[in-house]
Short mmCIF file of C-alpha atoms and ligand atoms in Angstrom, two decimals:
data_model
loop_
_atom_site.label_atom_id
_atom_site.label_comp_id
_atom_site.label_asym_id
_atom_site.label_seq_id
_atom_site.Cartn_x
_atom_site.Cartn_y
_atom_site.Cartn_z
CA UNK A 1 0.00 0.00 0.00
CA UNK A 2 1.79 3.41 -1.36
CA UNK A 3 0.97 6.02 2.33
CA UNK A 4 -2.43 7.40 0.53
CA UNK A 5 -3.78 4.34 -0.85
CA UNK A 6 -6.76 2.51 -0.05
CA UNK A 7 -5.53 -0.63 3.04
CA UNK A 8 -6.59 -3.16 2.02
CA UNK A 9 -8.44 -5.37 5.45
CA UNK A 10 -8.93 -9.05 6.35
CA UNK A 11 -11.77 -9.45 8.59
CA UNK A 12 -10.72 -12.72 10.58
CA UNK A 13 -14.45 -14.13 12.02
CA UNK A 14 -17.50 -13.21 10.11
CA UNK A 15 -20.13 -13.89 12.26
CA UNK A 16 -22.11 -10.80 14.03
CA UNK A 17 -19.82 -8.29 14.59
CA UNK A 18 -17.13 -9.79 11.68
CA UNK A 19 -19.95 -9.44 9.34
CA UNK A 20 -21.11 -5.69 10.29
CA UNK A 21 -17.35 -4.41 10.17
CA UNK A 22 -17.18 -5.90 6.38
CA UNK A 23 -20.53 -3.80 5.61
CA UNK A 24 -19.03 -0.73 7.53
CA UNK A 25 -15.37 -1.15 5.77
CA UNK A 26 -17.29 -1.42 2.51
CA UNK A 27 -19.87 1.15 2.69
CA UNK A 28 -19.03 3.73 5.48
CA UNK A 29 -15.29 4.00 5.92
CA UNK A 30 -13.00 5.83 3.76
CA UNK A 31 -9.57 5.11 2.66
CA UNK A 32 -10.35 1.06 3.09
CA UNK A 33 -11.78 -1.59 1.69
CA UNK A 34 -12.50 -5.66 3.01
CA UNK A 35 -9.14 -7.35 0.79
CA UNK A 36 -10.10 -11.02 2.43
CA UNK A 37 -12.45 -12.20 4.59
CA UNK A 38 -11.67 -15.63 7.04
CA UNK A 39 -14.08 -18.04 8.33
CA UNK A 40 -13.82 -21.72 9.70
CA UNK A 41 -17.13 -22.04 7.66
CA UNK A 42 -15.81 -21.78 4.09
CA UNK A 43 -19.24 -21.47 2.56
CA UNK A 44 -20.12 -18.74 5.43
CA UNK A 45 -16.47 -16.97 4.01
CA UNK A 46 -17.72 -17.61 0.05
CA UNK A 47 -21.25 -15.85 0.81
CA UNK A 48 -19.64 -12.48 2.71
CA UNK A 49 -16.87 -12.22 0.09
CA UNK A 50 -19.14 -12.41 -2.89
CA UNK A 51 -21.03 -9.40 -2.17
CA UNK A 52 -17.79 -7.44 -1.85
CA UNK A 53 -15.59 -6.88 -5.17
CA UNK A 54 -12.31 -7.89 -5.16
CA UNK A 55 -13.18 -9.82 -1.65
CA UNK A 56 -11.25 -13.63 -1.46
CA UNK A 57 -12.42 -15.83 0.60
CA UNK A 58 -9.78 -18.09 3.30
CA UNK A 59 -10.83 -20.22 5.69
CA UNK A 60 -6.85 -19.64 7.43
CA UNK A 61 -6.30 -16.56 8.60
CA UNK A 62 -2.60 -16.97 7.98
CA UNK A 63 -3.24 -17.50 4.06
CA UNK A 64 -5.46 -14.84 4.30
CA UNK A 65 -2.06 -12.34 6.10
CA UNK A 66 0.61 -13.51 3.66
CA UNK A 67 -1.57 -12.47 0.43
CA UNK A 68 -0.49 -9.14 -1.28
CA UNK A 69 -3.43 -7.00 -1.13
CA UNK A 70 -3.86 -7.78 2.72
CA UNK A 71 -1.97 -4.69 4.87
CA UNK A 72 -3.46 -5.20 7.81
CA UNK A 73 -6.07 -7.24 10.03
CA UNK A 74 -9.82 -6.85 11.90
CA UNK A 75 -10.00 -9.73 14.36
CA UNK A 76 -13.87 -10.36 15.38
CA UNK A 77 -13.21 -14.16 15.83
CA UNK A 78 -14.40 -15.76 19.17
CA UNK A 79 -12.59 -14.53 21.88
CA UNK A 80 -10.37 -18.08 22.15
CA UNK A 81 -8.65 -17.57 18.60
CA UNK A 82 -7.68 -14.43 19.11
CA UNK A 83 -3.88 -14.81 20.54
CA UNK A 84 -3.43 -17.35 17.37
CA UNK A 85 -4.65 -14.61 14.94
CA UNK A 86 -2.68 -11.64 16.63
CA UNK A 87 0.64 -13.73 16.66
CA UNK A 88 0.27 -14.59 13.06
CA UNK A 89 -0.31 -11.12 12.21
CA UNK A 90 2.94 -10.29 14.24
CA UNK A 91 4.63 -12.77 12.36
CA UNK A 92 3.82 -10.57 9.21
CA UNK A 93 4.13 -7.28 11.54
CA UNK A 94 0.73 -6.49 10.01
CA UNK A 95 -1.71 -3.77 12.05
CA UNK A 96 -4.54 -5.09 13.92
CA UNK A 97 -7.38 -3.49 15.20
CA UNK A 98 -8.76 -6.56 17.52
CA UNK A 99 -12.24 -7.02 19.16
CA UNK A 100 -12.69 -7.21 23.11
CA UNK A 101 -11.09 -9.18 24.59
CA UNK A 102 -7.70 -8.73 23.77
CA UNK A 103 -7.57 -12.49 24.73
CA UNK A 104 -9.98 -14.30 27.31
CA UNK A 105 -7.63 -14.40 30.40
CA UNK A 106 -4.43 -12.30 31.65
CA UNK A 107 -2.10 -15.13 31.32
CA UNK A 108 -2.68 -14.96 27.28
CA UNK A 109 -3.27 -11.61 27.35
CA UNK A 110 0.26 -11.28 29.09
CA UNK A 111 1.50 -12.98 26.04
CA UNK A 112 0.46 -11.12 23.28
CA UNK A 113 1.93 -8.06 25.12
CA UNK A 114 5.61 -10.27 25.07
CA UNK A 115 5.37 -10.67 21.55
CA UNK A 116 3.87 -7.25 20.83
CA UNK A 117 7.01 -5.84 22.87
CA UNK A 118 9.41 -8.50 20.86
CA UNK A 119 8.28 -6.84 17.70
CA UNK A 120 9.82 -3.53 18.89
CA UNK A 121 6.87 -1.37 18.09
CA UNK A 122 3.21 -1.43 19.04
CA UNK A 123 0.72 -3.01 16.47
CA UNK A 124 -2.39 -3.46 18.06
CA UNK A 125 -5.63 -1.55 18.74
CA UNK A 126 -8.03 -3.08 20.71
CA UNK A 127 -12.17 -3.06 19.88
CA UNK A 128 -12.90 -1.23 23.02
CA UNK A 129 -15.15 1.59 21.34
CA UNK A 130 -17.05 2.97 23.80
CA UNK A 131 -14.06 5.65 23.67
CA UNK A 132 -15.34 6.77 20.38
CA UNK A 133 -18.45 7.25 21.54
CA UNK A 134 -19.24 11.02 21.35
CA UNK A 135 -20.69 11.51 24.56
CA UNK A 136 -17.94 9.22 25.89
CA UNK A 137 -15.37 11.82 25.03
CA UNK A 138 -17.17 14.29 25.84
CA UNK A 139 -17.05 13.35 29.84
CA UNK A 140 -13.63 12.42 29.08
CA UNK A 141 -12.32 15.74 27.54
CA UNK A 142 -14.24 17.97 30.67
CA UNK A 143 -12.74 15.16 33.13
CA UNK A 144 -9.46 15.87 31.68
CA UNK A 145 -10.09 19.74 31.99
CA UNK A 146 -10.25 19.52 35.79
CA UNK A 147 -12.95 22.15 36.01
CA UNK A 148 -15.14 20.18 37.77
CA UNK A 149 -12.13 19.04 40.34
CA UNK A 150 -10.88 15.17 40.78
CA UNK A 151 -13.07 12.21 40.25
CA UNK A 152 -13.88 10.51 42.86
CA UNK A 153 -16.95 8.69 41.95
CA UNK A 154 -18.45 7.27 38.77
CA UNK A 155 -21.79 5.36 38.76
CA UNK A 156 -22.42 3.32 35.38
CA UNK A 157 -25.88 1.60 34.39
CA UNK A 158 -25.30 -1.14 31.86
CA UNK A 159 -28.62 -2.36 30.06
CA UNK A 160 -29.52 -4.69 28.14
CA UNK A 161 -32.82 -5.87 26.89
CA UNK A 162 -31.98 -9.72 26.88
CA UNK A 163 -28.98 -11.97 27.35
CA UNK A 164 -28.48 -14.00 24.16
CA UNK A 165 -29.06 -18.29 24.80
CA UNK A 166 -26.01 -19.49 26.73
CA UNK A 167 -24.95 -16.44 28.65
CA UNK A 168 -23.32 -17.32 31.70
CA UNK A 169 -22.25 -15.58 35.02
CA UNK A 170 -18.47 -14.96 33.95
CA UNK A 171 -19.67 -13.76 30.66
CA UNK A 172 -21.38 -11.11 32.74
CA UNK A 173 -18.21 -9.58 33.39
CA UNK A 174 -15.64 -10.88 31.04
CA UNK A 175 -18.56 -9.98 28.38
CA UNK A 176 -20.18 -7.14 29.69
CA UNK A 177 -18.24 -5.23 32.82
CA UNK A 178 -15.55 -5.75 30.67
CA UNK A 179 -16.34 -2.08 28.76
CA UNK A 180 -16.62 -0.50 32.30
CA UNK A 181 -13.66 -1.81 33.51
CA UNK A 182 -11.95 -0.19 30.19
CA UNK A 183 -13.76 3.22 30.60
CA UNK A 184 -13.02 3.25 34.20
CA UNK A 185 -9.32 3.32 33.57
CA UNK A 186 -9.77 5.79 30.24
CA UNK A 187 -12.03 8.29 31.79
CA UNK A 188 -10.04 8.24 35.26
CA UNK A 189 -6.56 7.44 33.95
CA UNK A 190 -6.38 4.89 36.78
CA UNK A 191 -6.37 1.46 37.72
CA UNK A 192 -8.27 -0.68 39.21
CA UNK A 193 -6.88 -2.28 42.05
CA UNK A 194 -10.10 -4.80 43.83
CA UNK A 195 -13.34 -5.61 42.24
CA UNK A 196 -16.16 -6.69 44.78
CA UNK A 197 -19.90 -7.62 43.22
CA UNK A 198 -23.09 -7.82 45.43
CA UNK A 199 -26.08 -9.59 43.97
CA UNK A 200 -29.78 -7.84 44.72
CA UNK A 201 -32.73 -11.36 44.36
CA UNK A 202 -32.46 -12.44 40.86
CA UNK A 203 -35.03 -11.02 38.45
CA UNK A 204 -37.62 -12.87 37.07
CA UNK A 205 -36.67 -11.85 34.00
CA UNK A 206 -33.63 -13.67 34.28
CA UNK A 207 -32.72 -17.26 32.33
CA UNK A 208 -32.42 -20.20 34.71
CA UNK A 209 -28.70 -19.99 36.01
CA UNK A 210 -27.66 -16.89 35.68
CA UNK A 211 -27.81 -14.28 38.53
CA UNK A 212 -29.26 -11.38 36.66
CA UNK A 213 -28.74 -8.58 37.70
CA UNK A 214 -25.56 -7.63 39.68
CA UNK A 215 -23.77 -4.45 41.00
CA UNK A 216 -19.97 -4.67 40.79
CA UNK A 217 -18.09 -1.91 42.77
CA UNK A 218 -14.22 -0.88 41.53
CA UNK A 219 -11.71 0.63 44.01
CA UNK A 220 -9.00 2.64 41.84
CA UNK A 221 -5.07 3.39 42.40
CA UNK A 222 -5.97 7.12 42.30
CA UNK A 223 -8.78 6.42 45.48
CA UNK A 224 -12.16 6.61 43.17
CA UNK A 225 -14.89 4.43 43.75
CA UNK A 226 -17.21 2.97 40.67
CA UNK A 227 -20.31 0.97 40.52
CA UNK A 228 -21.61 -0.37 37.87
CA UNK A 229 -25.31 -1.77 37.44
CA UNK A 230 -25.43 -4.75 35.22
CA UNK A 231 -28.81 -5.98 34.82
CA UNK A 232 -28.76 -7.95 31.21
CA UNK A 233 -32.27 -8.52 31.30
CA UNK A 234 -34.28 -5.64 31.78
CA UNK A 235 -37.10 -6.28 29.19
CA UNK A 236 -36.94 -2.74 27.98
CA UNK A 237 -34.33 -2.02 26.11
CA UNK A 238 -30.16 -1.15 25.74
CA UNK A 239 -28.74 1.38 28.00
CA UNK A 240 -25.75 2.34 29.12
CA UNK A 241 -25.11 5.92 31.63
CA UNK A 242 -22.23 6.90 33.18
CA UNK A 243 -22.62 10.00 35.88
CA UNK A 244 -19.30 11.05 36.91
CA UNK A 245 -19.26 12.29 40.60
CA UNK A 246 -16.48 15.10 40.96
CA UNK A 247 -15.38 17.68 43.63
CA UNK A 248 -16.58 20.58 42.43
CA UNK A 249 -19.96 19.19 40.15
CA UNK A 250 -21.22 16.14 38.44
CA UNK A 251 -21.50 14.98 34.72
CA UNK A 252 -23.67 12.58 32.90
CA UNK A 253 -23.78 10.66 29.97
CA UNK A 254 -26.41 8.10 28.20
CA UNK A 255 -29.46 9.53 28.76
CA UNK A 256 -30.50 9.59 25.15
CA UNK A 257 -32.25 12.43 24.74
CA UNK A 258 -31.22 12.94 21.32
CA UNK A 259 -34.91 13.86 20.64
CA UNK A 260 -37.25 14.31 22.76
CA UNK A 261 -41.04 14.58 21.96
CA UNK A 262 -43.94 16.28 23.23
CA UNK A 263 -47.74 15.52 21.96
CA UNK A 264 -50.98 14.38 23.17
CA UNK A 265 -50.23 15.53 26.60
CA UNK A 266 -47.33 13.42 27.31
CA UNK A 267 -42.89 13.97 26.70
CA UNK A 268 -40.78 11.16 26.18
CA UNK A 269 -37.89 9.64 23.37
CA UNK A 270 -37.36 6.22 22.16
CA UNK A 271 -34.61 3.66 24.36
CA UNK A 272 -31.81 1.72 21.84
CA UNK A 273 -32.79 -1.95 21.52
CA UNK A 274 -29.24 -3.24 21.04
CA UNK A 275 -25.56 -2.22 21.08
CA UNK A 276 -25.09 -2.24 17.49
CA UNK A 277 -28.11 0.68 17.33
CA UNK A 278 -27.07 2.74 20.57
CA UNK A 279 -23.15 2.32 19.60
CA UNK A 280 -22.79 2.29 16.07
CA UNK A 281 -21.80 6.09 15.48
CA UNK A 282 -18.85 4.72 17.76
CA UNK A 283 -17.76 1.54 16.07
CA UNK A 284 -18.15 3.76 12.89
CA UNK A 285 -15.55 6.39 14.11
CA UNK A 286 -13.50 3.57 16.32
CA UNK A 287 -12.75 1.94 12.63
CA UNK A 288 -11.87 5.04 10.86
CA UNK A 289 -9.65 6.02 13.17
CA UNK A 290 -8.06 3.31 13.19
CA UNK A 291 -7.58 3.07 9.06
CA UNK A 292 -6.67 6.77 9.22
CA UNK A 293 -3.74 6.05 11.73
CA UNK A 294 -2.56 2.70 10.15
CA UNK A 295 -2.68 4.72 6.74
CA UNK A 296 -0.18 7.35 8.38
CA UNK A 297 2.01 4.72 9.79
CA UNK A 298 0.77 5.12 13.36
CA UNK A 299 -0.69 3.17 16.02
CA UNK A 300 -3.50 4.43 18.13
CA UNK A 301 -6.34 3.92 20.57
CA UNK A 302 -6.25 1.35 23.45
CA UNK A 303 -3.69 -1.00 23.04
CA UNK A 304 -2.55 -4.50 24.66
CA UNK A 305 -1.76 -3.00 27.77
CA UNK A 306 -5.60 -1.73 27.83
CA UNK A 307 -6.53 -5.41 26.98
CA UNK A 308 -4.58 -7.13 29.04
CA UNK A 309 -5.42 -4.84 31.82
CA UNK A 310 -8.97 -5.23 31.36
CA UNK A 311 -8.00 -8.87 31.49
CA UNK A 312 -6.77 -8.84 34.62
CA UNK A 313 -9.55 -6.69 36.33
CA UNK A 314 -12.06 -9.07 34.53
CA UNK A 315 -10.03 -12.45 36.41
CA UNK A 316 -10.49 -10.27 39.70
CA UNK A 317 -14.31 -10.20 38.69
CA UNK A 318 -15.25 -13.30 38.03
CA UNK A 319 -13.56 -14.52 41.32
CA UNK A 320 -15.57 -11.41 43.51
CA UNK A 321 -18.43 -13.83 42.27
CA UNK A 322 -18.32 -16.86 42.61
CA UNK A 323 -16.19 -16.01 46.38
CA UNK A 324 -18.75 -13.53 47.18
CA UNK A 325 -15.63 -11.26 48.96
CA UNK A 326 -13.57 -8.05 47.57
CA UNK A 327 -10.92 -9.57 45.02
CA UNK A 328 -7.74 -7.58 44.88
CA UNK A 329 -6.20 -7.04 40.93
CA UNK A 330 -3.18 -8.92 40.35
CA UNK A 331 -1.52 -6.42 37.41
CA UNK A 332 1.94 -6.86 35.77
CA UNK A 333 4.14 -3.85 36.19
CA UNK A 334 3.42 -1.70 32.65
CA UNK A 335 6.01 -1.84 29.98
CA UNK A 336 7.78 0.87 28.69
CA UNK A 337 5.94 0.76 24.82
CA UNK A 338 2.79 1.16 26.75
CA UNK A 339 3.87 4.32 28.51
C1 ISE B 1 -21.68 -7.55 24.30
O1 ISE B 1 -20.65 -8.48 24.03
C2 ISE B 1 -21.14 -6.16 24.18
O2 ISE B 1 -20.00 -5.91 23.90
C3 ISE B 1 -22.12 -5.10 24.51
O3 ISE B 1 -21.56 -3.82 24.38
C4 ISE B 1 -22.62 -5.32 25.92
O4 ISE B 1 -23.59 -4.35 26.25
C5 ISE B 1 -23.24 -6.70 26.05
O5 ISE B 1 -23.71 -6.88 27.38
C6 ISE B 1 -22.22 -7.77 25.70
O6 ISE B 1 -22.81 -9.06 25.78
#
């Protein structure tokens, strides 16, 4: 690729989120287009590349990384294949931009961050694009002002209508928290040092076996304290707030009152059904900034520190639940790339 030329993207994993990245590469996002697409399910692969021109179709992401018109990768695989992918695409030293998680536990996570650091240079952004959300950097860019004084409180409400078949407890936080744990450390430029979760009676909106929903309280390096409402089943829709609690005033986001109307005696807006709906103006802007740096040579975003981090916070989670105690965050010391 000459430096203003059109990268050309494998999309590794076409499922959900794969798939919606190859319509958004193709149809939104400028300066890119979707060079190869990789699924296990070759006829899955055959289908998504066909309706893109000059698409091929691999069912190896490695093939897919050692063709010519491939400069660098979107990982939305499962969560398991990802250290595979991203070490392959090292192995190229090809630019990543890699859906949450990073990896699903610190140990791999940890590893991906050895190899990163072996390359010499970072390559890797990870999906966590709630920080391209607009209102999102809003609260981050006054937080970061310091009119309002020091942080020392954020309360987060995490939404969803319904869990999808087969969600379990850990996926509650590994799936879910996960994004808090990630703006928690953004917004406050801290980390989190203990995770403790407290369950409320389980709604009866909840599937059998999970414990729906839950309030997980952070404790921070820098003294903050966070909760976070996650309640997956709420029958009503997809929201997610954020009310920052500071010295001198207070700042929220997510109320969604992008419109508001007023007739036949009554006010009110619409509530987001889904994450793709209430967060796609971020995943839009997380993926062109992300071809706009890798098309100036530069690496951007949250990187593998961020995801292994989040990692780590997200082991210290899923043992605050199943111990029922306060679970302090066991956290490598930070390299110097990630500085
Ligand atoms: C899902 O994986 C996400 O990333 C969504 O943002 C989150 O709201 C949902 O709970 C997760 O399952």
């Amino acid at each position: 690729m000459s430096q203003y030329g059109t990268l050309g993207v494998a999309v590794i994993g076409t499922g959900r989120m794969g798939a919606d990245h190859v319509r958004r590469i193709s149809e939104v996002t400028s300066g890119a287009r979707v060079a190869a697409v990789v699924d296990i399910d070759p006829e899955r692969a055959k289908r998504i590349a066909e309706g893109v021109d000059g698409c091929t179709p691999y069912t190896d992401p490695a093939a897919a990384m050692a063709a010519d018109d491939v400069d660098a990768v979107l990982i939305a695989s499962p969560g398991p294949a990802h250290e595979a992918a991203l070490l392959a695409a090292f192995a190229h030293d090809l630019p990543v931009l890699c859906e949450k998680p990073l990896t699903p536990d610190a140990a791999s996570a940890l590893r991906v961050l050895e190899a990163e650091q072996r390359l010499g240079h970072r390559r890797v952004q990870v999906g966590f694009m709630r920080r391209y959300d607009p209102e999102y950097a809003r609260l981050k860019a006054l937080l970061d002002g310091g009119t309002l004084g020091r942080p020392l409180m954020l309360h987060n409400r995490h939404r969803n209508a319904a869990t999808p078949p087969g969600f379990t407890n850990a996926m509650i936080i590994n799936d879910s928290v996960v994004h808090e744990m990630d703006v928690t450390r953004w917004l406050l430029g801290q980390e989190i040092t203990s995770v403790t979760v407290v369950r409320p009676r389980r709604s009866a909106g909840a599937p059998d076996g999970l414990d729906d929903p839950q309030l997980v309280l952070f404790e921070t390096d820098g003294g903050a304290v966070v909760d976070v409402e996650v309640n997956l089943n709420c029958g009503f829709g997809y929201q997610v707030q954020a009310e920052a609690v500071c010295e001198r005033g207070t700042a929220r986001i997510g109320d969604g009152h992008a419109m508001v109307t007023s007739a036949a005696g009554r006010w009110g807006g619409t509530i987001a059904q889904g994450f793709v709906e209430r967060f796609e103006n971020a995943y839009d802007r997380q993926v062109q900034a992300w071809v706009d740096a890798t098309r100036r040579g530069e690496v951007t975003g949250p990187s593998a520190w961020d995801g292994y981090a989040a990692a780590a916070v997200c082991e210290a989670g899923v043992r605050a639940q199943t111990e029922g105690r306060r679970i302090a965050v066991d956290l490598a010391g930070r390299p110097p790339l990630y500085r």
